[in-house]
PDB file of C-alpha atoms in Angstrom:
ATOM      1  CA  MET A 192      18.915  12.141 -67.832  1.00 50.00           C
ATOM      2  CA  ASN A 193      15.259  13.344 -69.051  1.00 55.00           C
ATOM      3  CA  GLU A 194      13.878   9.758 -68.350  1.00 61.00           C
ATOM      4  CA  SER A 195      11.082  10.018 -65.936  1.00 59.00           C
ATOM      5  CA  PHE A 196      11.073   7.187 -63.324  1.00 58.00           C
ATOM      6  CA  ASN A 197       7.522   5.799 -62.341  1.00 62.00           C
ATOM      7  CA  HIS A 198       7.854   4.737 -58.689  1.00 59.00           C
ATOM      8  CA  ALA A 199       4.464   3.796 -58.055  1.00 59.00           C
ATOM      9  CA  GLY A 200       3.459   0.298 -57.373  1.00 63.00           C
ATOM     10  CA  THR A 201       6.876  -0.817 -56.361  1.00 69.00           C
ATOM     11  CA  TRP A 202       5.916  -2.835 -53.271  1.00 69.00           C
ATOM     12  CA  GLY A 203       8.263  -5.628 -53.855  1.00 77.00           C
ATOM     13  CA  LEU A 204      11.324  -3.242 -53.906  1.00 76.00           C
ATOM     14  CA  ALA A 205       9.816  -1.661 -50.475  1.00 71.00           C
ATOM     15  CA  LEU A 206       9.398  -5.316 -49.024  1.00 75.00           C
ATOM     16  CA  ILE A 207      12.835  -6.039 -49.615  1.00 84.00           C
ATOM     17  CA  VAL A 208      14.015  -2.849 -48.181  1.00 81.00           C
ATOM     18  CA  ILE A 209      12.056  -3.113 -44.949  1.00 74.00           C
ATOM     19  CA  VAL A 210      13.532  -6.964 -44.648  1.00 79.00           C
ATOM     20  CA  LEU A 211      16.989  -5.898 -45.028  1.00 85.00           C
ATOM     21  CA  ILE A 212      16.819  -2.710 -42.760  1.00 79.00           C
ATOM     22  CA  SER A 213      14.927  -4.914 -40.305  1.00 74.00           C
ATOM     23  CA  TRP A 214      17.706  -7.695 -40.513  1.00 81.00           C
ATOM     24  CA  PHE A 215      20.344  -5.310 -40.018  1.00 83.00           C
ATOM     25  CA  PHE A 216      18.859  -3.577 -36.998  1.00 76.00           C
ATOM     26  CA  TYR A 217      18.185  -6.699 -35.381  1.00 75.00           C
ATOM     27  CA  ARG A 218      21.480  -8.484 -36.240  1.00 79.00           C
ATOM     28  CA  TYR A 219      23.820  -5.402 -34.620  1.00 80.00           C
ATOM     29  CA  PHE A 220      21.336  -3.731 -31.994  1.00 77.00           C
ATOM     30  CA  ALA A 221      19.341  -6.635 -30.507  1.00 77.00           C
ATOM     31  CA  PRO A 222      19.661  -6.640 -27.008  1.00 76.00           C
ATOM     32  CA  LYS A 223      21.827  -9.550 -25.475  1.00 81.00           C
ATOM     33  CA  ASN A 224      20.259 -10.494 -22.058  1.00 81.00           C
ATOM     34  CA  TRP A 225      16.679 -10.386 -20.739  1.00 77.00           C
ATOM     35  CA  ARG A 226      17.390  -7.273 -18.951  1.00 78.00           C
ATOM     36  CA  GLU A 227      17.948  -5.343 -21.914  1.00 77.00           C
ATOM     37  CA  TRP A 228      15.054  -6.843 -23.567  1.00 74.00           C
ATOM     38  CA  ALA A 229      12.892  -5.430 -21.004  1.00 74.00           C
ATOM     39  CA  GLY A 230      14.177  -1.802 -21.502  1.00 74.00           C
ATOM     40  CA  ALA A 231      13.608  -2.417 -25.280  1.00 72.00           C
ATOM     41  CA  GLY A 232      10.105  -2.955 -24.711  1.00 73.00           C
ATOM     42  CA  VAL A 233       9.724   0.755 -23.968  1.00 77.00           C
ATOM     43  CA  VAL A 234      11.276   1.569 -27.046  1.00 73.00           C
ATOM     44  CA  GLN A 235       9.113  -0.872 -28.946  1.00 72.00           C
ATOM     45  CA  ALA A 236       5.872   0.648 -27.482  1.00 77.00           C
ATOM     46  CA  PHE A 237       7.440   4.265 -28.620  1.00 79.00           C
ATOM     47  CA  ILE A 238       7.833   3.227 -32.170  1.00 73.00           C
ATOM     48  CA  ILE A 239       4.284   1.564 -32.205  1.00 72.00           C
ATOM     49  CA  ALA A 240       2.781   4.622 -30.562  1.00 78.00           C
ATOM     50  CA  LEU A 241       4.678   6.800 -33.333  1.00 76.00           C
ATOM     51  CA  TYR A 242       3.556   4.201 -36.177  1.00 71.00           C
ATOM     52  CA  ALA A 243      -0.248   4.534 -34.995  1.00 72.00           C
ATOM     53  CA  GLU A 244      -0.087   8.482 -34.473  1.00 77.00           C
ATOM     54  CA  MET A 245       1.725   8.885 -37.937  1.00 75.00           C
ATOM     55  CA  TYR A 246       0.019   6.160 -40.207  1.00 73.00           C
ATOM     56  CA  GLY A 247      -2.971   4.970 -38.173  1.00 72.00           C
ATOM     57  CA  PHE A 248      -5.576   8.218 -38.816  1.00 75.00           C
ATOM     58  CA  PRO A 249      -4.316   8.501 -42.175  1.00 76.00           C
ATOM     59  CA  LEU A 250      -4.583   5.091 -43.128  1.00 74.00           C
ATOM     60  CA  THR A 251      -7.961   4.681 -41.578  1.00 76.00           C
ATOM     61  CA  ILE A 252      -9.233   7.630 -43.692  1.00 77.00           C
ATOM     62  CA  TYR A 253      -7.627   6.202 -46.772  1.00 77.00           C
ATOM     63  CA  LEU A 254      -9.407   2.581 -46.051  1.00 76.00           C
ATOM     64  CA  LEU A 255     -12.678   4.436 -45.375  1.00 77.00           C
ATOM     65  CA  VAL A 256     -12.896   6.311 -48.508  1.00 77.00           C
ATOM     66  CA  ARG A 257     -11.718   3.204 -50.656  1.00 77.00           C
ATOM     67  CA  PHE A 258     -14.132   1.209 -49.196  1.00 78.00           C
ATOM     68  CA  LEU A 259     -16.963   3.685 -48.974  1.00 78.00           C
ATOM     69  CA  VAL A 260     -16.124   5.086 -52.255  1.00 70.00           C
ATOM     70  CA  TRP A 261     -16.323   8.753 -51.353  1.00 60.00           C
ATOM     71  CA  THR A 262     -15.701  10.877 -54.372  1.00 59.00           C
ATOM     72  CA  ALA A 263     -15.484  14.574 -54.938  1.00 56.00           C
ATOM     73  CA  ASN A 264     -18.902  14.883 -56.127  1.00 58.00           C
ATOM     74  CA  MET A 265     -20.072  13.427 -52.903  1.00 59.00           C
ATOM     75  CA  SER A 266     -18.004  16.093 -50.802  1.00 57.00           C
ATOM     76  CA  ALA A 267     -19.505  18.617 -53.195  1.00 55.00           C
ATOM     77  CA  LEU A 268     -22.821  17.630 -52.267  1.00 56.00           C
ATOM     78  CA  ALA A 269     -22.295  17.312 -48.574  1.00 59.00           C
ATOM     79  CA  TYR A 270     -20.754  20.957 -47.969  1.00 60.00           C
ATOM     80  CA  GLY A 271     -23.773  22.011 -50.366  1.00 60.00           C
ATOM     81  CA  ARG A 272     -21.762  23.759 -53.240  1.00 59.00           C
ATOM     82  CA  PRO A 273     -19.930  22.745 -56.136  1.00 56.00           C
ATOM     83  CA  LEU A 274     -16.486  22.079 -56.492  1.00 53.00           C
ATOM     84  CA  LEU A 275     -14.228  23.721 -58.917  1.00 54.00           C
ATOM     85  CA  VAL A 276     -11.929  21.166 -60.312  1.00 50.00           C
TER      86      VAL A 276
END
């Protein structure tokens, strides 16, 4: 029980879980006729908006930092004082 587990980089497991859960929801909760599909568009729009709000901004910041190579030293220079690490 004292072993530590490294969960970083388990993208394969995450993909499998996403596919299984999506299949489950589609299989048992998918609308049956076109009227139900029309109402499902509102739910889908809500889920997309929620995803964009929860992950869109943080993901954008993460990608900007990765591509612009923003480091702690650069932020210290931007604020004009050294960082205490």
